[in-house]
Coordinates of C-alpha atoms and ligand atoms in Angstrom, one line a residue:
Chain Y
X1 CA 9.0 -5.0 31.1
X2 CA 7.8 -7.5 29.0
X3 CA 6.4 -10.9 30.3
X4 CA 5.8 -13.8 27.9
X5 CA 4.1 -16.9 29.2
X6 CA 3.1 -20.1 27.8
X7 CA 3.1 -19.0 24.3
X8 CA 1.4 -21.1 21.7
X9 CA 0.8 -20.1 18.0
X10 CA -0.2 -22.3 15.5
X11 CA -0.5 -22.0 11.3
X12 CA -2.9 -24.7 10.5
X13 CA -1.7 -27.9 11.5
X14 CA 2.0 -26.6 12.4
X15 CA 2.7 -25.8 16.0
X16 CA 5.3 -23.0 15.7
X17 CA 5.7 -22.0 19.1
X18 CA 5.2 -24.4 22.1
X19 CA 4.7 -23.0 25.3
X20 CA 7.5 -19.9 25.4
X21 CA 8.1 -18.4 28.1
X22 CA 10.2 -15.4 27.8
X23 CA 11.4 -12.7 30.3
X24 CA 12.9 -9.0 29.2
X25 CA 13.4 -6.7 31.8
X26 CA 14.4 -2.3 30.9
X27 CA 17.4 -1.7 29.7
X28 CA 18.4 -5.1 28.7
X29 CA 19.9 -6.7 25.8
X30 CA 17.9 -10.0 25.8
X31 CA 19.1 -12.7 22.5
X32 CA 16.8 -15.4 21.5
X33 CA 19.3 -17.8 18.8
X34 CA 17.6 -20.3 17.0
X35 CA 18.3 -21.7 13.5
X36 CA 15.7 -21.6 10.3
X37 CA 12.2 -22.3 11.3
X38 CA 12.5 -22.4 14.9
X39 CA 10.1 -20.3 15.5
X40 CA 11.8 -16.5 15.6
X41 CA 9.9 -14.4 13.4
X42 CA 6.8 -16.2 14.8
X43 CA 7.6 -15.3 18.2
X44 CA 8.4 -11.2 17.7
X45 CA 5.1 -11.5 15.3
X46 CA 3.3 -12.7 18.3
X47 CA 4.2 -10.0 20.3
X48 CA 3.5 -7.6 17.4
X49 CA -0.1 -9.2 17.5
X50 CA 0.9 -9.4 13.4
X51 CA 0.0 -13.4 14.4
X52 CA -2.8 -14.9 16.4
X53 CA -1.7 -17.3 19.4
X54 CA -3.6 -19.8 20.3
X55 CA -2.6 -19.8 24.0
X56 CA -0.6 -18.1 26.7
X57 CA 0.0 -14.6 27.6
X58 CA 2.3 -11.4 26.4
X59 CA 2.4 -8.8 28.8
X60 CA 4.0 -5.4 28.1
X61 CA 4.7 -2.9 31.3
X62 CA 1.8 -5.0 33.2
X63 CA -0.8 -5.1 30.4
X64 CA -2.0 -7.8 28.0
X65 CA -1.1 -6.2 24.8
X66 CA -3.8 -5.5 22.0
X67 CA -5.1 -7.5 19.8
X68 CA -4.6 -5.2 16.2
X69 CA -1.1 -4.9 15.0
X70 CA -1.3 -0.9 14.0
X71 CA -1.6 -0.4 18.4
X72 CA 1.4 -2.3 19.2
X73 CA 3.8 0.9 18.0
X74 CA 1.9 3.0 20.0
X75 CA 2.2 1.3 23.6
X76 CA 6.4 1.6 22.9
X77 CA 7.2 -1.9 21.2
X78 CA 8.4 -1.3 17.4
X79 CA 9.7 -4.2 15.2
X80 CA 12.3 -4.4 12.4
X81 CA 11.0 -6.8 11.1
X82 CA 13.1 -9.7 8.6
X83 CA 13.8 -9.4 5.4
X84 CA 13.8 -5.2 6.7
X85 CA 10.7 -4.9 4.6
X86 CA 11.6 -1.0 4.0
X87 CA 9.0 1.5 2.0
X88 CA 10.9 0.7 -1.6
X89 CA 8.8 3.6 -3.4
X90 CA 9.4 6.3 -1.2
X91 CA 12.7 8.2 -0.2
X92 CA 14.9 7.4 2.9
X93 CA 13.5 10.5 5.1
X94 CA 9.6 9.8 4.5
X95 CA 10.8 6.1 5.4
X96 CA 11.8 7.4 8.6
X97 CA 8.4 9.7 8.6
X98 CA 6.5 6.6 8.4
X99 CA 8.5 5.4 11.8
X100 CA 7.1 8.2 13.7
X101 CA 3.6 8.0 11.8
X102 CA 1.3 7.8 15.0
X103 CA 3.6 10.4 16.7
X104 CA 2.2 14.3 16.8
X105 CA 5.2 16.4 18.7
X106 CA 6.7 17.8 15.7
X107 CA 9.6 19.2 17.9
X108 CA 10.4 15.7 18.9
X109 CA 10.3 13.9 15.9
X110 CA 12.9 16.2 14.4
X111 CA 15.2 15.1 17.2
X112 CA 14.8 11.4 17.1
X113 CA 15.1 12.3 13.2
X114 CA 19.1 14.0 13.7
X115 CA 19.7 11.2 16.4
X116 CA 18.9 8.7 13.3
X117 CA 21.2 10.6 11.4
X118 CA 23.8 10.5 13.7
X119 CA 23.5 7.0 14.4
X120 CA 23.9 5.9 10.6
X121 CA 25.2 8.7 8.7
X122 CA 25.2 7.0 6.1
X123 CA 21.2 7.2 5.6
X124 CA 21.8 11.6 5.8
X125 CA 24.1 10.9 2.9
X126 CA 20.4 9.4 1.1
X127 CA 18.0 11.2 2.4
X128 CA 16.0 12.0 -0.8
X129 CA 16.9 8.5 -2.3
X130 CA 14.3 5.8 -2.9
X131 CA 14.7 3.2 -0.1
X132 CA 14.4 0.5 -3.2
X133 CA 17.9 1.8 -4.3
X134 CA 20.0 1.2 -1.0
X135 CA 21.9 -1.8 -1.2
X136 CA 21.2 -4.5 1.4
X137 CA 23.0 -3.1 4.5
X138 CA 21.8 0.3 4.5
X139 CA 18.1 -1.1 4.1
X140 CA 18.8 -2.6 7.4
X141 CA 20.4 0.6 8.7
X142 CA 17.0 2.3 7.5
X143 CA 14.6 -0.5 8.9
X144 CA 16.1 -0.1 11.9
X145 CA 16.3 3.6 11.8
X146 CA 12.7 3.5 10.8
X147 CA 11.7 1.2 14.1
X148 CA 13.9 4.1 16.3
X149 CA 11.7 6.9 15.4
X150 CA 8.7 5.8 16.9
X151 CA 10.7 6.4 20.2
X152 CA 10.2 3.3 21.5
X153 CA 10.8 1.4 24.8
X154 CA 11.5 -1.9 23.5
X155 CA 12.6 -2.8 19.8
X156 CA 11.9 -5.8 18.5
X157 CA 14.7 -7.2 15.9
X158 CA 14.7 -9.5 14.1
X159 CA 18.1 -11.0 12.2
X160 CA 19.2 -7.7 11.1
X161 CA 22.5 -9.5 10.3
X162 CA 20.8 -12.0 7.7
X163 CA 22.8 -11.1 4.0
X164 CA 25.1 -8.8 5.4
X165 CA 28.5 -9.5 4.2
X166 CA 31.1 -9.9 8.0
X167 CA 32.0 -5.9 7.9
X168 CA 28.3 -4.7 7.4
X169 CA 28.0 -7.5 10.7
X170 CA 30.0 -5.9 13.0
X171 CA 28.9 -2.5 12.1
X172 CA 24.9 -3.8 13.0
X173 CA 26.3 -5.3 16.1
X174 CA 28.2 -2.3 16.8
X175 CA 24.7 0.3 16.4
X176 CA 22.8 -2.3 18.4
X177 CA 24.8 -1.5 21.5
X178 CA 25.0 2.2 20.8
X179 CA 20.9 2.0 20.7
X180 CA 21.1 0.0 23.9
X181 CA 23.1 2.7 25.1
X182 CA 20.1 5.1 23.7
X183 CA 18.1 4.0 26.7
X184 CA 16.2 1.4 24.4
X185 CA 15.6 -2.5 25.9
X186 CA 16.5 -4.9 22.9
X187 CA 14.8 -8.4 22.6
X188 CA 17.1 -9.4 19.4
X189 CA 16.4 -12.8 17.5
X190 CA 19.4 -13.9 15.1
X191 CA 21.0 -17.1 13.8
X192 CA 24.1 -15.6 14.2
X193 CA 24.3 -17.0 18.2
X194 CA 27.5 -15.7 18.5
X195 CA 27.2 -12.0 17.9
X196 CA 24.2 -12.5 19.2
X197 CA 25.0 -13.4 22.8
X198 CA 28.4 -11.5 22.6
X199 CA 26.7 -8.0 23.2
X200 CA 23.6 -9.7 25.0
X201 CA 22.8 -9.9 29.0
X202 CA 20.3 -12.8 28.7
X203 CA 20.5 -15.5 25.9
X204 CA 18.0 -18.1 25.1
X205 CA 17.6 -21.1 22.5
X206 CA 14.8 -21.8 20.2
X207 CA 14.4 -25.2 19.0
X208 CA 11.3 -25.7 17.0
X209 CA 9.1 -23.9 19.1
X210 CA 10.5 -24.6 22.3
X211 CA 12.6 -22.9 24.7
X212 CA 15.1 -25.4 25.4
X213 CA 18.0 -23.1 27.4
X214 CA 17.7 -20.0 29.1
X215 CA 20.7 -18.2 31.1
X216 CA 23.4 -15.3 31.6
X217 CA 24.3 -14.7 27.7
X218 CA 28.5 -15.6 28.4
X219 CA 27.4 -18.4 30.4
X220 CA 25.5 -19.5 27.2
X221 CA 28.4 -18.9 25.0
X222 CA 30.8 -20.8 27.7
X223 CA 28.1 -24.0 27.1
X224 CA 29.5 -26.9 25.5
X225 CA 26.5 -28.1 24.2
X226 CA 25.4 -24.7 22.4
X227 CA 29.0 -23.9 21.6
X228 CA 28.7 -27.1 19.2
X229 CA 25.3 -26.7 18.2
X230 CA 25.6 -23.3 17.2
X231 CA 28.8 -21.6 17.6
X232 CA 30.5 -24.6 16.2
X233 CA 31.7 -22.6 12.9
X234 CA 31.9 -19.6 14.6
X235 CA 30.0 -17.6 11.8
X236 CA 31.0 -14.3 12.7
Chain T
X1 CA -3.7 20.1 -39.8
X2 CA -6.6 21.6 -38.5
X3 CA -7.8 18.0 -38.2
X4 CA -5.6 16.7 -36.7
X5 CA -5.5 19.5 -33.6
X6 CA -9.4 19.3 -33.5
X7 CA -9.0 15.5 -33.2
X8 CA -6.0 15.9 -30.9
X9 CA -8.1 18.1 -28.7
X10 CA -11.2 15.8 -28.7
X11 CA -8.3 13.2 -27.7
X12 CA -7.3 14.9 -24.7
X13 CA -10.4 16.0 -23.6
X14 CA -11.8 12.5 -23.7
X15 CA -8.0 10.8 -22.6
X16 CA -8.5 13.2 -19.5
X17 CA -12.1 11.3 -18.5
X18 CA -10.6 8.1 -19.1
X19 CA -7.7 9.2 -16.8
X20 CA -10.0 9.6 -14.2
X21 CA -10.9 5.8 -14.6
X22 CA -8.0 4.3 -15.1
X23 CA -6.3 6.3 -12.3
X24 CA -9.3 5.2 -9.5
X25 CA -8.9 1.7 -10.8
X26 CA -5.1 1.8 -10.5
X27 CA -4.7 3.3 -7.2
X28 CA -7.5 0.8 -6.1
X29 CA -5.3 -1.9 -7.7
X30 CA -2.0 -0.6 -6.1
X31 CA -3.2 -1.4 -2.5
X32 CA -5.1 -4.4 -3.3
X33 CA -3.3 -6.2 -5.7
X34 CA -6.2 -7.4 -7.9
X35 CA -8.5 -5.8 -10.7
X36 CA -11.4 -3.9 -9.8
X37 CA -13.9 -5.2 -12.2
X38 CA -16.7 -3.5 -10.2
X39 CA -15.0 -0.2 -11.0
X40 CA -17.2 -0.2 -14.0
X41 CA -20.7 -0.7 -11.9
X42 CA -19.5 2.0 -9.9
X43 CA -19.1 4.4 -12.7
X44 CA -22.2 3.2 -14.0
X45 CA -24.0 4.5 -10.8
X46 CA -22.2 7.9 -11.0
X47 CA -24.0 8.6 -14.6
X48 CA -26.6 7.4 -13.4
X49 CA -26.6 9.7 -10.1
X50 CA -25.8 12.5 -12.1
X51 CA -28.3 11.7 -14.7
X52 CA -31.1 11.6 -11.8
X53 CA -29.4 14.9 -10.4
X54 CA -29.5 16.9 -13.3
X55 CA -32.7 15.3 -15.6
X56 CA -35.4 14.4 -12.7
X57 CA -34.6 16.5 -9.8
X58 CA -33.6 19.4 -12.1
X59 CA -31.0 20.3 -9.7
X60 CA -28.3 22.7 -10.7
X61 CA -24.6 21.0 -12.4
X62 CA -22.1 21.8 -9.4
X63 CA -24.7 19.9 -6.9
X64 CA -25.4 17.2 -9.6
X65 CA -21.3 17.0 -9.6
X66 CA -21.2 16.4 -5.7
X67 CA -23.9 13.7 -5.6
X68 CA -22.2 12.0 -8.7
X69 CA -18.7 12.1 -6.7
X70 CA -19.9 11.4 -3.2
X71 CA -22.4 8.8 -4.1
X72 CA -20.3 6.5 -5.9
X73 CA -17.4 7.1 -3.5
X74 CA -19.8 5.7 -0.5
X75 CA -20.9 3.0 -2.9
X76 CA -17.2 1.9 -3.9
X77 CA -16.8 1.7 0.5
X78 CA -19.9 0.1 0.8
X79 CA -18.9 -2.7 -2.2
X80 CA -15.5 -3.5 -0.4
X81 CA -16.9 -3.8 2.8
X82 CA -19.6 -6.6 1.6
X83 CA -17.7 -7.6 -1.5
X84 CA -13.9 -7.8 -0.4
X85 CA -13.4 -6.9 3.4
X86 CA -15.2 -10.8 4.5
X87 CA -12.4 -12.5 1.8
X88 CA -9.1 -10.2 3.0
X89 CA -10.0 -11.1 6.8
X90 CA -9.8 -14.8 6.0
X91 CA -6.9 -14.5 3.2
X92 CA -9.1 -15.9 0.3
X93 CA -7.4 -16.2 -2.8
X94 CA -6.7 -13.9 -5.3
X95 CA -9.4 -15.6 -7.6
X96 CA -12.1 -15.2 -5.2
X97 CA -11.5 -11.4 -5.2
X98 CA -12.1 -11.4 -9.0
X99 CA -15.3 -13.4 -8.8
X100 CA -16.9 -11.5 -6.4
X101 CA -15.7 -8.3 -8.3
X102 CA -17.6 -10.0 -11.6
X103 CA -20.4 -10.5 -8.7
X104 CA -20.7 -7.0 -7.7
X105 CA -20.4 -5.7 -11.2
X106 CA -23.1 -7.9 -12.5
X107 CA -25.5 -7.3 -9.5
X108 CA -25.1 -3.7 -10.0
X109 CA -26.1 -3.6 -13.8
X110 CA -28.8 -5.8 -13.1
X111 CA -30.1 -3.5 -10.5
X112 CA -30.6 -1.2 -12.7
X113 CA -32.1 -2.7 -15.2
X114 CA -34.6 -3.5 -12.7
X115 CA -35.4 -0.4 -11.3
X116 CA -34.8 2.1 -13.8
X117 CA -35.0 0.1 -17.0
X118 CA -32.4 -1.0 -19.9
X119 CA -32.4 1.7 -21.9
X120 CA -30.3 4.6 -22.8
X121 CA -31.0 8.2 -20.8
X122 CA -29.9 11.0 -22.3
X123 CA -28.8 14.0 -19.8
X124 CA -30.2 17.5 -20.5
X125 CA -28.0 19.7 -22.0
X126 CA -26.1 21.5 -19.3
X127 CA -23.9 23.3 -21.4
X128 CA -24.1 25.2 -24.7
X129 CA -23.6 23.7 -27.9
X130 CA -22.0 26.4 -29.7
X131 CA -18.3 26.0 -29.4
X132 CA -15.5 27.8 -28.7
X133 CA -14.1 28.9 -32.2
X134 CA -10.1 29.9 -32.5
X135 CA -9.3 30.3 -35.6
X136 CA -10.5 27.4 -38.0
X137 CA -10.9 25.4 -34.6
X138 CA -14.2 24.6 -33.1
X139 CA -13.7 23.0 -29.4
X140 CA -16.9 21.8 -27.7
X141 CA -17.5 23.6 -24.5
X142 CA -18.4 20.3 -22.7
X143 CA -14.8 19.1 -23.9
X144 CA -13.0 22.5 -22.2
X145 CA -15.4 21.5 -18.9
X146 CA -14.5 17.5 -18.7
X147 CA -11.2 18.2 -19.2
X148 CA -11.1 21.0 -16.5
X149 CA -12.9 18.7 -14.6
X150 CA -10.7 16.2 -14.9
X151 CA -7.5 18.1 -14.7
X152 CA -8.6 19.8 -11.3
X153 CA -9.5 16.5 -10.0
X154 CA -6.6 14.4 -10.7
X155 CA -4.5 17.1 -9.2
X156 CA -6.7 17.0 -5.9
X157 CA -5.7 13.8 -5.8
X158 CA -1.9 14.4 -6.6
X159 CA -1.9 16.7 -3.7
X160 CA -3.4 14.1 -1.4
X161 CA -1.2 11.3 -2.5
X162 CA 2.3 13.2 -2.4
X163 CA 1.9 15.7 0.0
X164 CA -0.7 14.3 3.4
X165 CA 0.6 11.9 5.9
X166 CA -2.7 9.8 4.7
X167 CA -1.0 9.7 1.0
X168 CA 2.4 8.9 2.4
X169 CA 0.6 6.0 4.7
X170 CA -1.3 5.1 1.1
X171 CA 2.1 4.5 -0.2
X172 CA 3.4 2.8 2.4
X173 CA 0.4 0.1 2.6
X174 CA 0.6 -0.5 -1.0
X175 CA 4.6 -1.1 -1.0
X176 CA 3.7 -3.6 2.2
X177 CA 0.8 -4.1 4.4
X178 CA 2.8 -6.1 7.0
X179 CA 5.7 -3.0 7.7
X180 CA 2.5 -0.6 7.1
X181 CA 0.5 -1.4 9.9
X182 CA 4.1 -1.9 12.3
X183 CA 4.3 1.7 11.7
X184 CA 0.4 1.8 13.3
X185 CA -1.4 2.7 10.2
X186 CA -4.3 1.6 10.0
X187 CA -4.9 -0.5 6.6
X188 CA -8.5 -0.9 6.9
X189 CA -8.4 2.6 7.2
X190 CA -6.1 3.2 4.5
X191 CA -8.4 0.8 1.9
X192 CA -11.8 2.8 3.0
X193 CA -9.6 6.3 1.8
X194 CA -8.3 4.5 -1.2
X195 CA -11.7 3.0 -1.9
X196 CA -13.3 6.5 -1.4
X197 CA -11.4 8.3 -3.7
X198 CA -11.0 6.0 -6.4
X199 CA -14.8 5.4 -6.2
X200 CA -15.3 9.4 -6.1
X201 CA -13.0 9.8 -9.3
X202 CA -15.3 7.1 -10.9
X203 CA -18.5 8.7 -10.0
X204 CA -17.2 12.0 -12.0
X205 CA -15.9 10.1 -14.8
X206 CA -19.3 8.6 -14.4
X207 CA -21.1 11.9 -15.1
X208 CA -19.1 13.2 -17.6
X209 CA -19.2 10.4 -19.7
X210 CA -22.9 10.2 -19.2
X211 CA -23.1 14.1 -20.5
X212 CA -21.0 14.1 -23.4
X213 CA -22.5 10.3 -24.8
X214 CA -25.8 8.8 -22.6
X215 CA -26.3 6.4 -19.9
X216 CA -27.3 3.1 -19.7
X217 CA -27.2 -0.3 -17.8
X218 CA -23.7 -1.2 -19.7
X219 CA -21.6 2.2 -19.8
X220 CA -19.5 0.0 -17.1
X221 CA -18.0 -1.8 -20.2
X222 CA -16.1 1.8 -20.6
X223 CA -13.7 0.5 -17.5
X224 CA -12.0 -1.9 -20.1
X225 CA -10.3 1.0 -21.4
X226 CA -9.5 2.4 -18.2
X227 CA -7.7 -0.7 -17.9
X228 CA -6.2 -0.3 -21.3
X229 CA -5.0 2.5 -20.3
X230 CA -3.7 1.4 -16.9
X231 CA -2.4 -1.6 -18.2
X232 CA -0.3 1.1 -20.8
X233 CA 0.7 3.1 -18.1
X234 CA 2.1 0.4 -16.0
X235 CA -0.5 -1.1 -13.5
X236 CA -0.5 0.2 -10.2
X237 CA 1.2 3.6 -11.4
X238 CA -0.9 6.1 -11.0
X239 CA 0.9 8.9 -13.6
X240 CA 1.7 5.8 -15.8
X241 CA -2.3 5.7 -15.8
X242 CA -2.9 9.5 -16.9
X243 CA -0.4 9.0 -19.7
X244 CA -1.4 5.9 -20.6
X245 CA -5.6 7.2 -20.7
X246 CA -4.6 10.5 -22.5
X247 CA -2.7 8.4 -25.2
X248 CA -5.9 6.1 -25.7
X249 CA -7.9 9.0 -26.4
X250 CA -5.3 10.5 -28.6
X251 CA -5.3 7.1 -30.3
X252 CA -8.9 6.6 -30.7
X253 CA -10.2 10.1 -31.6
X254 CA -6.9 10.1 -34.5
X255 CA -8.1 5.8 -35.4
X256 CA -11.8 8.0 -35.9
X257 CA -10.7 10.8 -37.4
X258 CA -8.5 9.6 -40.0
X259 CA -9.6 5.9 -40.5
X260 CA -12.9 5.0 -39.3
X261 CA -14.4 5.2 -35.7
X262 CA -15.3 1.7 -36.8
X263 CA -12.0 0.6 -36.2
X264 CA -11.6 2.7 -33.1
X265 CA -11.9 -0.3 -30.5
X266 CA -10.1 -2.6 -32.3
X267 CA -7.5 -0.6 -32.4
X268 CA -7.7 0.1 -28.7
X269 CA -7.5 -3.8 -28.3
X270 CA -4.8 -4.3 -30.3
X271 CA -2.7 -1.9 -28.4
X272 CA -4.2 -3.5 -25.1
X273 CA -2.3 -7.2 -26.6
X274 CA 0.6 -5.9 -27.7
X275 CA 1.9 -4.1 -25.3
X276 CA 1.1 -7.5 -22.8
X277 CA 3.4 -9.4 -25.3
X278 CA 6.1 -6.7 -25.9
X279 CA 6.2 -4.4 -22.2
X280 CA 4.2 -6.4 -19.9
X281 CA 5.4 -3.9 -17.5
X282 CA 3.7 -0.6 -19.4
X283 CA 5.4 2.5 -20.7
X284 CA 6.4 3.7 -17.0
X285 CA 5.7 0.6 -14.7
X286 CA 8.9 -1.2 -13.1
X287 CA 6.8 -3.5 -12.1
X288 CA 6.3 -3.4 -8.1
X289 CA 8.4 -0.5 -7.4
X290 CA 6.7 2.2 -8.6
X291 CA 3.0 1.7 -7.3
X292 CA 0.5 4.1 -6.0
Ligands
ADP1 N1 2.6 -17.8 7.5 C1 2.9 -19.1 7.8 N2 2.1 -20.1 7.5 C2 2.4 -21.3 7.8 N3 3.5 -21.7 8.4 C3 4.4 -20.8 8.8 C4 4.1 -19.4 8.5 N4 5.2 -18.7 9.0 C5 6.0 -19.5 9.6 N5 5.6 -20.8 9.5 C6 6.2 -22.0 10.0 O1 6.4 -21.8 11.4 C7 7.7 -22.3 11.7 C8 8.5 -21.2 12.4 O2 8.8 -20.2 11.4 P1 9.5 -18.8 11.7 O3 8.9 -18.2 12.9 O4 9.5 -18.0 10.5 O5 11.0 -19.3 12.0 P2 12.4 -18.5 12.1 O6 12.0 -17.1 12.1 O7 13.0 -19.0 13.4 O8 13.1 -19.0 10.9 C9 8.4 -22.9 10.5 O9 8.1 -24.2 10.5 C10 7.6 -22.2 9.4 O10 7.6 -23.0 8.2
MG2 MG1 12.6 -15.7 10.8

């Protein structure tokens, strides 16, 4: 489904990703774990053509993907991106409005709109609330609520667990499987390599711009050498 | 008393055109992030298009109006796309934007000094002089049209801001351009609308103001109290704008009325300073949360 190959980006003098190659296929939960600055964000931005690469190719269902970031949602890739980046000044629901903004079939959107609902119930409870007043976690529930109602193929996420205090974790973790079950394919990028490869199929490891593993995610976890460079502490 | 509703009146009636300043230049400001400084060359045009409307082409006020609005609008597009669209696609900084604002401004007052000359036109009258009398109160009829005017206007805008997917998608991009254009807006897009309107909303401010004083080369100037007023209201807010503008002209018509219009701008000034010192953040600004 989507087909990354020999990926380079570049800000300036720093070379942030080094020749990535990255395979998701429908349906799949695919991890990418990396620590700070290795090159995550930069990788989903590429792909959300929200950064300029210098080299290589990102295919999406057999086509090179555009150029201008506002297509991207369009074709059936949405991103949640870090830090959740939600629309502080206006309410929860036109939030989720914005999600579906290039989207016309009123009939639909009001499904994906209760299947949001459903999914965090929590965000019906605030519908009419300014997204600025949510505390951290249900930003994240809204960001990635927001990124579900463009009724996408793929979703992009990236480290929805980052600030979330270990309860808030496991209840991400828990909706990321429930949207996998939603018919959605998941390329998920996270420090948290644990959690991360626990509900993944395939796992791979960033290191400054470089793929450096690639495999079956509980083969990954099983690794020796990633269980002590990242699982070490077991963050969970 | 009766003073002090006639100067009330004359307040609000003038606080309404600077509204329609101070709200162009803050909605510009919410997307953007910087000041507008060529919001004042743009108003300049408007009285200018207006004054060319209504004295030389004798053309009746309603089609006067819609040249005045639409002309500047085009020009305020036109301006960012020369002036500010080359320095956002290469992520200048936020100085640059201010210099080539200054740029713009000066280049369109120099224009016009060129062209049409420096001094002040004065606009046929388009409406009576006699006023509307209630009671002891006389109230110009040009003051009952600019602030109809400028009521009906602002609330066009309302209306496009709070209740069209383009106002929500308005929002949106000024909160964050980044998660804006994930959702597939369009934020060039969004900054021609935003440009559009504010510059429409200048252009009648632009003709008002030229009606009810004159217009010349400088009337631009007049933007620093849309900024006053924005700056009062909370830059970036647009109803922190309106209330900011109508309590300037409250201010200055009641600084003329009962001390001496000589002291009107200085007062204005004053206000401008302290409220920088004491509530940097303006009667209703939270700073970034509440923009556009
Ligand atoms: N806008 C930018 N300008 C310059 N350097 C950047 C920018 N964004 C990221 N980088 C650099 O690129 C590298 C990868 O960053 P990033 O993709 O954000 O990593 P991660 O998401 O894995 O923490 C880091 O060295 C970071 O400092
Ligand atoms: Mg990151």
């Amino acid at each position: 489904m989507l087909k990354i190959r020999d990926l380079n980006v570049h800000y300036g003098g720093i070379h942030a990703l080094r020749g990535v190659d990255i395979d998701v296929e429908e349906g799949q939960i695919v991890s990418i774990i990396g620590s700070n600055g290795a090159g995550k964000s930069t990788l989903l931005n590429a792909i959300s053509a929200v950064v300029k690469t210098s080299g290589g190719t990102i295919e999406f269902k057999g086509k090179p993907i555009p150029k201008s970031v506002n297509k991207i949602v369009g074709l059936g890739i949405s991103q949640v991106p870090e830090g959740r980046l939600v629309f502080a000044n206006l309410s929860v629901k036109d939030n989720l409005l914005m999600g579906a903004y290039l989207r016309r079939d009123k009939a639909l959107i009001k499904r994906d709109l209760e299947n949001v609902y459903r999914l965090f119930p929590r965000l019906y409870e605030r519908i009419d609330q300014m997204a600025g007043t949510l505390s951290g976690g249900e930003q994240q529930m809204l960001a990635m609520g927001r990124g579900l109602m463009s009724d996408p193929d793929i979703i992009l996420l990236d480290e929805p667990s980052l600030g979330l205090a270990p309860l808030l974790v496991k209840t991400i973790f828990e909706i990321i499987e429930d949207i996998k079950k939603m018919n959605k394919t998941i390329l998920l990028v996270e420090q948290n390599a644990f959690k991360a490869l626990s509900i993944a199929d395939v796992g791979y490891v960033l290191e400054q711009g470089k793929i450096i593993k690639k495999g079956d995610a509980k083969e990954l976890i099983a690794d020796p050498v990633i269980q002590e460079a990242y699982l070490g502490k077991r963050k969970s | 008393m009766t003073t002090f509703l006639q100067q009330l009146i004359n307040g609000i009636s003038i606080g309404s055109v600077y509204a329609l300043m101070a709200v162009g230049y803050s909605l510009v400001y919410s997307i953007m992030n910087f000041s507008n400084f060529a919001h004042g060359g743009v108003i300049m045009i408007g009285a200018y298009l207006g004054f060319f409307a209504l004295a030389i082409w004798q053309l009746p006020f309603p089609i006067a109006f819609f040249i005045a609005a639409v002309g500047s609008g085009i020009l305020a597009i036109v301006l960012e796309r020369i002036a500010y669209n080359p320095l956002r696609k290469r992520n200048a900084p936020f100085l640059y934007f201010i210099i080539s604002a200054m740029g713009a401004s000066i280049f369109l007052e120099n224009i016009v000094i060129a062209t049409i000359g420096p001094n002040f036109k004065t606009y046929p009258q388009v409406f009576q002089k006699t006023p509307y009398e209630i009671g002891a109160l006389a109230i110009g009829r040009l003051d009952v049209v600019m602030f109809i005017i400028s009521a009906v206007s602002l609330l066009i805008l309302l209306i496009i801001i709070e209740k069209t997917k383009v106002g929500m998608a308005i929002k949106a991009t000024a909160y964050n351009f980044k998660a804006s254009s994930l959702m597939g807006v369009n934020t060039d897009y969004i900054i021609f609308i935003v440009f559009g309107l504010g510059g429409a909303l200048a252009g009648i401010a632009g003709i008002l103001f030229g009606m009810k004083y004159t217009v010349y080369p400088q009337i631009g100037v007049i933007t620093i109290k849309a900024f006053i007023a924005a700056v009062f209201g909370g830059l970036g807010s647009l109803s922190g704008a309106v209330i900011g503008a109508i309590s300037l002209g409250i201010i200055e018509t009641m600084t003329a009325g009962y001390i001496s219009s000589q002291l009107r701008d200085l007062i204005a000034f004053a206000l401008l300073i302290f409220i920088l010192v004491v509530r940097p953040m303006g009667i209703m600004g939270k700073m970034n949360e509440d923009k556009a």
